[in-house]
PDB file of C-alpha atoms and ligand atoms in Angstrom:
ATOM      1  CA  MET A   1       0.000   0.000   0.000  1.00  0.00           C
ATOM      2  CA  THR A   2       1.299   3.433  -0.837  1.00  0.00           C
ATOM      3  CA  THR A   3       0.553   6.538   1.128  1.00  0.00           C
ATOM      4  CA  ALA A   4      -0.086   9.520  -1.098  1.00  0.00           C
ATOM      5  CA  VAL A   5       2.268  12.364  -0.274  1.00  0.00           C
ATOM      6  CA  PRO A   6       0.490  15.693  -0.714  1.00  0.00           C
ATOM      7  CA  PRO A   7       2.233  18.233  -2.923  1.00  0.00           C
ATOM      8  CA  MET A   8       3.980  21.021  -1.043  1.00  0.00           C
ATOM      9  CA  ILE A   9       1.837  23.564  -2.868  1.00  0.00           C
ATOM     10  CA  ARG A  10      -1.555  22.823  -4.357  1.00  0.00           C
ATOM     11  CA  ILE A  11      -3.459  25.539  -6.164  1.00  0.00           C
ATOM     12  CA  ALA A  12      -6.795  24.399  -7.533  1.00  0.00           C
ATOM     13  CA  GLY A  13      -9.221  26.442  -9.583  1.00  0.00           C
ATOM     14  CA  VAL A  14      -8.092  29.785  -8.230  1.00  0.00           C
ATOM     15  CA  ASP A  15      -9.610  33.029  -9.450  1.00  0.00           C
ATOM     16  CA  LYS A  16      -8.608  36.450  -8.228  1.00  0.00           C
ATOM     17  CA  PHE A  17     -10.066  39.828  -9.075  1.00  0.00           C
ATOM     18  CA  PHE A  18      -8.881  43.330  -8.334  1.00  0.00           C
ATOM     19  CA  GLY A  19     -12.181  45.127  -8.775  1.00  0.00           C
ATOM     20  CA  HIS A  20     -13.216  44.248 -12.318  1.00  0.00           C
ATOM     21  CA  LEU A  21      -9.731  43.135 -13.282  1.00  0.00           C
ATOM     22  CA  HIS A  22      -9.559  39.335 -13.497  1.00  0.00           C
ATOM     23  CA  VAL A  23      -5.895  38.723 -12.607  1.00  0.00           C
ATOM     24  CA  LEU A  24      -5.854  34.967 -11.911  1.00  0.00           C
ATOM     25  CA  LYS A  25      -8.072  32.815 -14.106  1.00  0.00           C
ATOM     26  CA  ASP A  26      -8.827  29.269 -12.994  1.00  0.00           C
ATOM     27  CA  VAL A  27      -5.226  28.610 -12.012  1.00  0.00           C
ATOM     28  CA  HIS A  28      -4.223  25.023 -11.229  1.00  0.00           C
ATOM     29  CA  LEU A  29      -0.704  24.314 -10.076  1.00  0.00           C
ATOM     30  CA  GLU A  30       0.816  21.579  -7.953  1.00  0.00           C
ATOM     31  CA  VAL A  31       4.385  21.721  -6.760  1.00  0.00           C
ATOM     32  CA  PRO A  32       5.654  18.420  -5.317  1.00  0.00           C
ATOM     33  CA  LYS A  33       8.054  18.486  -2.386  1.00  0.00           C
ATOM     34  CA  GLY A  34      11.585  19.364  -3.434  1.00  0.00           C
ATOM     35  CA  GLN A  35      10.627  20.669  -6.855  1.00  0.00           C
ATOM     36  CA  VAL A  36      11.829  23.982  -8.274  1.00  0.00           C
ATOM     37  CA  VAL A  37       9.286  25.731 -10.477  1.00  0.00           C
ATOM     38  CA  VAL A  38      10.211  28.860 -12.403  1.00  0.00           C
ATOM     39  CA  VAL A  39       7.308  31.130 -13.323  1.00  0.00           C
ATOM     40  CA  LEU A  40       7.786  33.167 -16.480  1.00  0.00           C
ATOM     41  CA  GLY A  41       5.512  35.601 -18.217  1.00  0.00           C
ATOM     42  CA  PRO A  42       5.119  39.172 -19.376  1.00  0.00           C
ATOM     43  CA  SER A  43       4.657  42.028 -16.931  1.00  0.00           C
ATOM     44  CA  GLY A  44       1.125  42.169 -15.581  1.00  0.00           C
ATOM     45  CA  SER A  45       0.379  38.495 -16.225  1.00  0.00           C
ATOM     46  CA  GLY A  46      -0.306  37.769 -12.550  1.00  0.00           C
ATOM     47  CA  LYS A  47       3.004  36.220 -11.397  1.00  0.00           C
ATOM     48  CA  SER A  48       3.379  38.345  -8.260  1.00  0.00           C
ATOM     49  CA  THR A  49      -0.273  37.960  -7.387  1.00  0.00           C
ATOM     50  CA  LEU A  50       0.062  34.189  -7.682  1.00  0.00           C
ATOM     51  CA  CYS A  51       3.028  34.221  -5.279  1.00  0.00           C
ATOM     52  CA  ARG A  52       1.196  36.430  -2.848  1.00  0.00           C
ATOM     53  CA  THR A  53      -1.857  34.163  -2.731  1.00  0.00           C
ATOM     54  CA  ILE A  54       0.309  31.271  -1.501  1.00  0.00           C
ATOM     55  CA  ASN A  55       0.978  32.878   1.874  1.00  0.00           C
ATOM     56  CA  ARG A  56      -2.336  34.699   1.822  1.00  0.00           C
ATOM     57  CA  LEU A  57      -0.922  38.165   1.374  1.00  0.00           C
ATOM     58  CA  GLU A  58      -3.736  38.188  -1.183  1.00  0.00           C
ATOM     59  CA  PRO A  59      -6.946  36.292  -0.454  1.00  0.00           C
ATOM     60  CA  VAL A  60      -8.481  34.569  -3.477  1.00  0.00           C
ATOM     61  CA  ASP A  61     -12.028  34.862  -4.753  1.00  0.00           C
ATOM     62  CA  ARG A  62     -12.483  31.256  -5.789  1.00  0.00           C
ATOM     63  CA  GLY A  63     -10.649  27.940  -5.529  1.00  0.00           C
ATOM     64  CA  GLN A  64      -8.390  26.284  -2.994  1.00  0.00           C
ATOM     65  CA  ILE A  65      -4.803  26.616  -1.956  1.00  0.00           C
ATOM     66  CA  GLU A  66      -3.051  24.095   0.255  1.00  0.00           C
ATOM     67  CA  VAL A  67       0.454  24.102   1.635  1.00  0.00           C
ATOM     68  CA  ASP A  68       1.807  20.707   2.666  1.00  0.00           C
ATOM     69  CA  GLY A  69      -1.652  19.184   2.561  1.00  0.00           C
ATOM     70  CA  ARG A  70      -3.438  21.826   4.609  1.00  0.00           C
ATOM     71  CA  PRO A  71      -5.766  24.568   3.368  1.00  0.00           C
ATOM     72  CA  LEU A  72      -4.565  28.099   4.016  1.00  0.00           C
ATOM     73  CA  PRO A  73      -5.842  29.411   7.310  1.00  0.00           C
ATOM     74  CA  ALA A  74      -7.828  32.634   7.027  1.00  0.00           C
ATOM     75  CA  GLU A  75      -6.336  34.473   9.972  1.00  0.00           C
ATOM     76  CA  GLY A  76      -4.923  34.381  13.444  1.00  0.00           C
ATOM     77  CA  ARG A  77      -2.167  32.254  14.847  1.00  0.00           C
ATOM     78  CA  ALA A  78      -2.601  29.564  12.200  1.00  0.00           C
ATOM     79  CA  LEU A  79      -1.993  32.147   9.474  1.00  0.00           C
ATOM     80  CA  ALA A  80       1.131  33.434  11.248  1.00  0.00           C
ATOM     81  CA  LYS A  81       2.388  29.843  11.397  1.00  0.00           C
ATOM     82  CA  LEU A  82       1.712  29.348   7.706  1.00  0.00           C
ATOM     83  CA  ARG A  83       3.592  32.534   6.855  1.00  0.00           C
ATOM     84  CA  ALA A  84       6.537  31.201   8.836  1.00  0.00           C
ATOM     85  CA  GLU A  85       6.449  28.002   6.772  1.00  0.00           C
ATOM     86  CA  VAL A  86       6.306  29.843   3.459  1.00  0.00           C
ATOM     87  CA  GLY A  87       9.380  32.019   3.082  1.00  0.00           C
ATOM     88  CA  MET A  88       9.169  34.906   0.651  1.00  0.00           C
ATOM     89  CA  VAL A  89      11.867  36.971  -0.982  1.00  0.00           C
ATOM     90  CA  PHE A  90      10.897  40.041  -2.991  1.00  0.00           C
ATOM     91  CA  GLN A  91      12.590  42.273  -5.492  1.00  0.00           C
ATOM     92  CA  SER A  92      13.024  44.926  -2.801  1.00  0.00           C
ATOM     93  CA  PHE A  93      14.831  43.398   0.118  1.00  0.00           C
ATOM     94  CA  ASN A  94      12.710  45.043   2.837  1.00  0.00           C
ATOM     95  CA  LEU A  95      15.378  44.749   5.504  1.00  0.00           C
ATOM     96  CA  PHE A  96      14.914  46.882   8.604  1.00  0.00           C
ATOM     97  CA  ALA A  97      17.240  49.822   7.976  1.00  0.00           C
ATOM     98  CA  HIS A  98      17.915  50.593  11.631  1.00  0.00           C
ATOM     99  CA  LYS A  99      18.847  47.028  12.560  1.00  0.00           C
ATOM    100  CA  SER A 100      22.095  45.196  11.893  1.00  0.00           C
ATOM    101  CA  ILE A 101      22.097  42.342   9.393  1.00  0.00           C
ATOM    102  CA  VAL A 102      22.246  39.667  12.091  1.00  0.00           C
ATOM    103  CA  ASP A 103      19.444  41.400  14.011  1.00  0.00           C
ATOM    104  CA  ASN A 104      17.336  41.400  10.848  1.00  0.00           C
ATOM    105  CA  VAL A 105      17.852  37.656  10.489  1.00  0.00           C
ATOM    106  CA  MET A 106      17.116  36.790  14.133  1.00  0.00           C
ATOM    107  CA  LEU A 107      14.142  39.119  14.577  1.00  0.00           C
ATOM    108  CA  ALA A 108      11.292  36.869  13.444  1.00  0.00           C
ATOM    109  CA  PRO A 109      12.592  33.706  15.152  1.00  0.00           C
ATOM    110  CA  VAL A 110      12.718  35.628  18.443  1.00  0.00           C
ATOM    111  CA  LYS A 111       9.395  37.447  18.003  1.00  0.00           C
ATOM    112  CA  VAL A 112       7.306  34.810  16.253  1.00  0.00           C
ATOM    113  CA  ARG A 113       8.958  31.544  17.277  1.00  0.00           C
ATOM    114  CA  ARG A 114       9.959  32.873  20.706  1.00  0.00           C
ATOM    115  CA  LEU A 115      13.456  31.454  20.392  1.00  0.00           C
ATOM    116  CA  PRO A 116      15.940  32.602  23.030  1.00  0.00           C
ATOM    117  CA  ALA A 117      18.059  35.418  21.580  1.00  0.00           C
ATOM    118  CA  ALA A 118      21.360  33.540  21.949  1.00  0.00           C
ATOM    119  CA  GLU A 119      20.024  30.560  20.042  1.00  0.00           C
ATOM    120  CA  ALA A 120      18.455  32.737  17.348  1.00  0.00           C
ATOM    121  CA  ARG A 121      21.736  34.624  16.933  1.00  0.00           C
ATOM    122  CA  LYS A 122      23.693  31.403  16.567  1.00  0.00           C
ATOM    123  CA  THR A 123      21.321  30.163  13.861  1.00  0.00           C
ATOM    124  CA  ALA A 124      21.360  33.568  12.168  1.00  0.00           C
ATOM    125  CA  MET A 125      25.158  33.490  12.006  1.00  0.00           C
ATOM    126  CA  GLU A 126      25.084  29.998  10.502  1.00  0.00           C
ATOM    127  CA  LEU A 127      22.651  31.183   7.857  1.00  0.00           C
ATOM    128  CA  LEU A 128      24.729  34.264   7.072  1.00  0.00           C
ATOM    129  CA  GLU A 129      27.685  31.918   6.698  1.00  0.00           C
ATOM    130  CA  ARG A 130      25.650  29.821   4.267  1.00  0.00           C
ATOM    131  CA  VAL A 131      24.801  32.798   2.078  1.00  0.00           C
ATOM    132  CA  GLY A 132      28.403  34.037   2.285  1.00  0.00           C
ATOM    133  CA  ILE A 133      28.027  37.256   4.289  1.00  0.00           C
ATOM    134  CA  ALA A 134      28.853  36.267   7.877  1.00  0.00           C
ATOM    135  CA  ASN A 135      31.539  38.974   7.842  1.00  0.00           C
ATOM    136  CA  GLN A 136      28.812  41.608   7.268  1.00  0.00           C
ATOM    137  CA  ALA A 137      26.678  40.545  10.245  1.00  0.00           C
ATOM    138  CA  GLU A 138      27.159  43.647  12.372  1.00  0.00           C
ATOM    139  CA  LYS A 139      26.696  46.159   9.554  1.00  0.00           C
ATOM    140  CA  PHE A 140      23.481  47.965   8.679  1.00  0.00           C
ATOM    141  CA  PRO A 141      21.670  47.170   5.423  1.00  0.00           C
ATOM    142  CA  ALA A 142      22.701  50.439   3.744  1.00  0.00           C
ATOM    143  CA  GLN A 143      26.366  49.495   4.213  1.00  0.00           C
ATOM    144  CA  LEU A 144      25.932  46.377   2.065  1.00  0.00           C
ATOM    145  CA  SER A 145      25.724  45.993  -1.700  1.00  0.00           C
ATOM    146  CA  GLY A 146      22.380  45.086  -3.230  1.00  0.00           C
ATOM    147  CA  GLY A 147      23.492  41.502  -3.764  1.00  0.00           C
ATOM    148  CA  GLN A 148      24.595  41.193  -0.148  1.00  0.00           C
ATOM    149  CA  GLN A 149      21.303  42.695   1.053  1.00  0.00           C
ATOM    150  CA  GLN A 150      19.329  40.222  -1.002  1.00  0.00           C
ATOM    151  CA  ARG A 151      21.395  37.347   0.381  1.00  0.00           C
ATOM    152  CA  ALA A 152      20.617  38.694   3.876  1.00  0.00           C
ATOM    153  CA  ALA A 153      16.922  38.715   2.948  1.00  0.00           C
ATOM    154  CA  ILE A 154      17.204  35.060   1.895  1.00  0.00           C
ATOM    155  CA  ALA A 155      18.921  34.217   5.203  1.00  0.00           C
ATOM    156  CA  ARG A 156      16.148  36.039   7.037  1.00  0.00           C
ATOM    157  CA  ALA A 157      13.475  33.962   5.280  1.00  0.00           C
ATOM    158  CA  LEU A 158      15.414  30.740   5.952  1.00  0.00           C
ATOM    159  CA  ALA A 159      15.671  31.612   9.652  1.00  0.00           C
ATOM    160  CA  MET A 160      12.019  30.652  10.034  1.00  0.00           C
ATOM    161  CA  ARG A 161      12.805  27.167   8.715  1.00  0.00           C
ATOM    162  CA  PRO A 162      10.312  27.393   5.861  1.00  0.00           C
ATOM    163  CA  LYS A 163       9.023  24.316   4.050  1.00  0.00           C
ATOM    164  CA  VAL A 164       8.841  26.236   0.807  1.00  0.00           C
ATOM    165  CA  MET A 165      10.457  29.393  -0.547  1.00  0.00           C
ATOM    166  CA  LEU A 166       8.802  31.862  -2.903  1.00  0.00           C
ATOM    167  CA  PHE A 167      11.018  34.246  -4.848  1.00  0.00           C
ATOM    168  CA  ASP A 168       9.439  37.146  -6.726  1.00  0.00           C
ATOM    169  CA  GLU A 169      12.004  38.586  -9.133  1.00  0.00           C
ATOM    170  CA  PRO A 170      14.754  38.454  -6.507  1.00  0.00           C
ATOM    171  CA  THR A 171      17.437  39.781  -8.846  1.00  0.00           C
ATOM    172  CA  SER A 172      15.474  42.373 -10.822  1.00  0.00           C
ATOM    173  CA  ALA A 173      16.562  45.314  -8.694  1.00  0.00           C
ATOM    174  CA  LEU A 174      20.238  44.351  -8.659  1.00  0.00           C
ATOM    175  CA  ASP A 175      23.142  45.692 -10.634  1.00  0.00           C
ATOM    176  CA  PRO A 176      24.116  43.073 -13.218  1.00  0.00           C
ATOM    177  CA  GLU A 177      27.360  42.106 -11.512  1.00  0.00           C
ATOM    178  CA  MET A 178      25.446  41.114  -8.368  1.00  0.00           C
ATOM    179  CA  VAL A 179      22.841  38.900  -9.968  1.00  0.00           C
ATOM    180  CA  GLN A 180      24.939  35.746 -10.059  1.00  0.00           C
ATOM    181  CA  GLU A 181      25.837  35.712  -6.359  1.00  0.00           C
ATOM    182  CA  VAL A 182      22.127  35.680  -5.490  1.00  0.00           C
ATOM    183  CA  LEU A 183      21.320  33.045  -8.113  1.00  0.00           C
ATOM    184  CA  ASP A 184      24.170  30.912  -6.736  1.00  0.00           C
ATOM    185  CA  VAL A 185      22.602  30.960  -3.268  1.00  0.00           C
ATOM    186  CA  MET A 186      19.247  29.997  -4.789  1.00  0.00           C
ATOM    187  CA  THR A 187      20.825  27.208  -6.834  1.00  0.00           C
ATOM    188  CA  THR A 188      22.437  25.785  -3.695  1.00  0.00           C
ATOM    189  CA  LEU A 189      19.091  25.871  -1.898  1.00  0.00           C
ATOM    190  CA  ALA A 190      17.485  24.072  -4.808  1.00  0.00           C
ATOM    191  CA  LYS A 191      20.162  21.382  -4.757  1.00  0.00           C
ATOM    192  CA  GLU A 192      19.634  20.912  -1.031  1.00  0.00           C
ATOM    193  CA  GLY A 193      16.050  19.949  -1.778  1.00  0.00           C
ATOM    194  CA  MET A 194      14.125  23.101  -0.920  1.00  0.00           C
ATOM    195  CA  THR A 195      10.741  23.384  -2.626  1.00  0.00           C
ATOM    196  CA  MET A 196      10.849  26.645  -4.563  1.00  0.00           C
ATOM    197  CA  LEU A 197       8.577  28.776  -6.703  1.00  0.00           C
ATOM    198  CA  VAL A 198      10.671  31.385  -8.480  1.00  0.00           C
ATOM    199  CA  VAL A 199       9.435  34.274 -10.599  1.00  0.00           C
ATOM    200  CA  THR A 200      12.428  35.426 -12.599  1.00  0.00           C
ATOM    201  CA  HIS A 201      13.605  36.625 -15.968  1.00  0.00           C
ATOM    202  CA  GLU A 202      16.937  34.858 -15.504  1.00  0.00           C
ATOM    203  CA  MET A 203      16.696  32.244 -18.222  1.00  0.00           C
ATOM    204  CA  GLY A 204      20.042  30.681 -17.279  1.00  0.00           C
ATOM    205  CA  PHE A 205      18.655  29.931 -13.836  1.00  0.00           C
ATOM    206  CA  ALA A 206      15.440  28.569 -15.334  1.00  0.00           C
ATOM    207  CA  ARG A 207      17.374  26.234 -17.634  1.00  0.00           C
ATOM    208  CA  LYS A 208      19.793  24.995 -15.011  1.00  0.00           C
ATOM    209  CA  ALA A 209      17.906  24.950 -11.729  1.00  0.00           C
ATOM    210  CA  ALA A 210      14.244  24.506 -12.627  1.00  0.00           C
ATOM    211  CA  ASP A 211      12.482  21.171 -12.734  1.00  0.00           C
ATOM    212  CA  ARG A 212       9.569  22.875 -14.470  1.00  0.00           C
ATOM    213  CA  VAL A 213       8.757  26.117 -16.183  1.00  0.00           C
ATOM    214  CA  VAL A 214       5.295  27.594 -15.850  1.00  0.00           C
ATOM    215  CA  PHE A 215       4.455  30.292 -18.377  1.00  0.00           C
ATOM    216  CA  MET A 216       1.707  32.751 -17.472  1.00  0.00           C
ATOM    217  CA  ALA A 217      -0.072  35.253 -19.659  1.00  0.00           C
ATOM    218  CA  ASP A 218      -3.145  37.324 -18.839  1.00  0.00           C
ATOM    219  CA  GLY A 219      -3.760  35.575 -15.545  1.00  0.00           C
ATOM    220  CA  GLU A 220      -3.652  32.078 -17.002  1.00  0.00           C
ATOM    221  CA  ILE A 221      -1.124  29.294 -16.908  1.00  0.00           C
ATOM    222  CA  VAL A 222      -0.548  28.827 -20.611  1.00  0.00           C
ATOM    223  CA  GLU A 223       2.290  26.294 -20.507  1.00  0.00           C
ATOM    224  CA  ASP A 224       3.736  23.977 -17.897  1.00  0.00           C
ATOM    225  CA  ALA A 225       6.731  22.031 -19.169  1.00  0.00           C
ATOM    226  CA  LYS A 226      10.266  20.889 -18.510  1.00  0.00           C
ATOM    227  CA  PRO A 227      12.729  23.739 -19.156  1.00  0.00           C
ATOM    228  CA  GLU A 228      14.430  22.091 -22.147  1.00  0.00           C
ATOM    229  CA  GLU A 229      11.026  21.431 -23.685  1.00  0.00           C
ATOM    230  CA  PHE A 230       9.711  24.936 -23.009  1.00  0.00           C
ATOM    231  CA  PHE A 231      12.780  26.720 -24.353  1.00  0.00           C
ATOM    232  CA  SER A 232      13.289  24.550 -27.412  1.00  0.00           C
ATOM    233  CA  SER A 233       9.663  24.165 -28.448  1.00  0.00           C
ATOM    234  CA  PRO A 234       7.205  26.513 -26.769  1.00  0.00           C
ATOM    235  CA  LYS A 235       3.725  25.516 -27.840  1.00  0.00           C
ATOM    236  CA  SER A 236       1.701  28.715 -27.610  1.00  0.00           C
ATOM    237  CA  ASN A 237       2.137  31.839 -29.662  1.00  0.00           C
ATOM    238  CA  ARG A 238       2.218  33.884 -26.491  1.00  0.00           C
ATOM    239  CA  ALA A 239       5.201  31.917 -25.170  1.00  0.00           C
ATOM    240  CA  LYS A 240       6.982  32.121 -28.543  1.00  0.00           C
ATOM    241  CA  ASP A 241       6.389  35.843 -28.582  1.00  0.00           C
ATOM    242  CA  PHE A 242       7.663  36.226 -25.006  1.00  0.00           C
ATOM    243  CA  LEU A 243      10.794  34.181 -25.641  1.00  0.00           C
ATOM    244  CA  GLY A 244      11.445  36.093 -28.836  1.00  0.00           C
ATOM    245  CA  LYS A 245      11.552  39.306 -26.833  1.00  0.00           C
ATOM    246  CA  ILE A 246      13.745  38.210 -23.983  1.00  0.00           C
ATOM    247  CA  LEU A 247      16.215  35.723 -25.450  1.00  0.00           C
TER     248      LEU A 247
HETATM  249  P1  ADP B 301       3.204  40.414 -12.724  1.00  0.00           P
HETATM  250  O1  ADP B 301       3.856  40.106 -11.407  1.00  0.00           O
HETATM  251  O2  ADP B 301       3.129  39.235 -13.634  1.00  0.00           O
HETATM  252  O3  ADP B 301       3.826  41.592 -13.401  1.00  0.00           O
HETATM  253  P2  ADP B 301       0.959  41.212 -11.076  1.00  0.00           P
HETATM  254  O4  ADP B 301       0.515  39.992 -10.354  1.00  0.00           O
HETATM  255  O5  ADP B 301       1.779  42.178 -10.314  1.00  0.00           O
HETATM  256  O6  ADP B 301       1.686  40.795 -12.432  1.00  0.00           O
HETATM  257  O7  ADP B 301      -0.301  41.995 -11.606  1.00  0.00           O
HETATM  258  C1  ADP B 301      -1.334  41.393 -12.359  1.00  0.00           C
HETATM  259  C2  ADP B 301      -2.380  42.442 -12.669  1.00  0.00           C
HETATM  260  O8  ADP B 301      -3.018  42.846 -11.474  1.00  0.00           O
HETATM  261  C3  ADP B 301      -1.794  43.706 -13.290  1.00  0.00           C
HETATM  262  O9  ADP B 301      -2.727  44.180 -14.238  1.00  0.00           O
HETATM  263  C4  ADP B 301      -1.690  44.646 -12.113  1.00  0.00           C
HETATM  264  O10 ADP B 301      -1.769  45.974 -12.533  1.00  0.00           O
HETATM  265  C5  ADP B 301      -2.874  44.243 -11.267  1.00  0.00           C
HETATM  266  N1  ADP B 301      -2.675  44.433  -9.826  1.00  0.00           N
HETATM  267  C6  ADP B 301      -1.689  43.904  -9.066  1.00  0.00           C
HETATM  268  N2  ADP B 301      -1.820  44.237  -7.780  1.00  0.00           N
HETATM  269  C7  ADP B 301      -2.923  45.029  -7.705  1.00  0.00           C
HETATM  270  C8  ADP B 301      -3.608  45.687  -6.631  1.00  0.00           C
HETATM  271  N3  ADP B 301      -3.184  45.595  -5.363  1.00  0.00           N
HETATM  272  N4  ADP B 301      -4.712  46.407  -6.944  1.00  0.00           N
HETATM  273  C9  ADP B 301      -5.160  46.479  -8.211  1.00  0.00           C
HETATM  274  N5  ADP B 301      -4.584  45.874  -9.264  1.00  0.00           N
HETATM  275  C10 ADP B 301      -3.477  45.145  -9.026  1.00  0.00           C
HETATM  276 MG1   MG B 302       5.541  40.920 -10.512  1.00  0.00          MG
END
């Protein structure tokens, strides 16, 4: 007898409106544990909104979303717990400017998980080591480069021991020479088995690190394929058009 393992993320029949604007249209997406899914698509196609529905930063109007087999809680302590399990990294790093890097990383574990400060600091230092900026721990965000700040933001998300990581264009705000150091950290995470949903325009990352590419246009998932398949033979005109513009 086999026990069915639920996918880490399950999105079923989701619709989302902003007023009259229909931004997610009957979206179905399952991400098995340990898979890395890259979401591609033109600006305005609903990629960020999709990410934000997964930790309920945006409630949906129809359909179901489950993380690790459980429906998203609507509010309260259960929602706070879910947000801890679903790490999110945005284009803008959103670090607290008046706190040191290590304080940024240990803040949520102390406040939300109620970890003793010494323990949280130890873990934070290990994570900063992992993302290669342990030597920057006592500095303030503004003293770091963009790439270092984004790596700190990744460490901060990891400090909550998430089951899944969402990345929404994590390198889009970076100077070109800093993009790779952030992608390298993400690639390592992927290799370690983290379940990841990554919105990015970095096609090299999509080809190398993704198990699947999901292409969105106008609020719909238009294609869902292996990277080699998607890049070599996109099926829809919208994907062909998109690839023609960015490759
Ligand atoms: P993408 O990340 O693919 O660029 P978004 O998910 O940000 O797309 O946006 C999808 C659509 O929803 C766009 O038309 C955008 O203008 C609109 N939108 C996004 N957030 C809001 C909001 N808070 N209120 C109203 N419209 C929004
Ligand atoms: Mg976006």
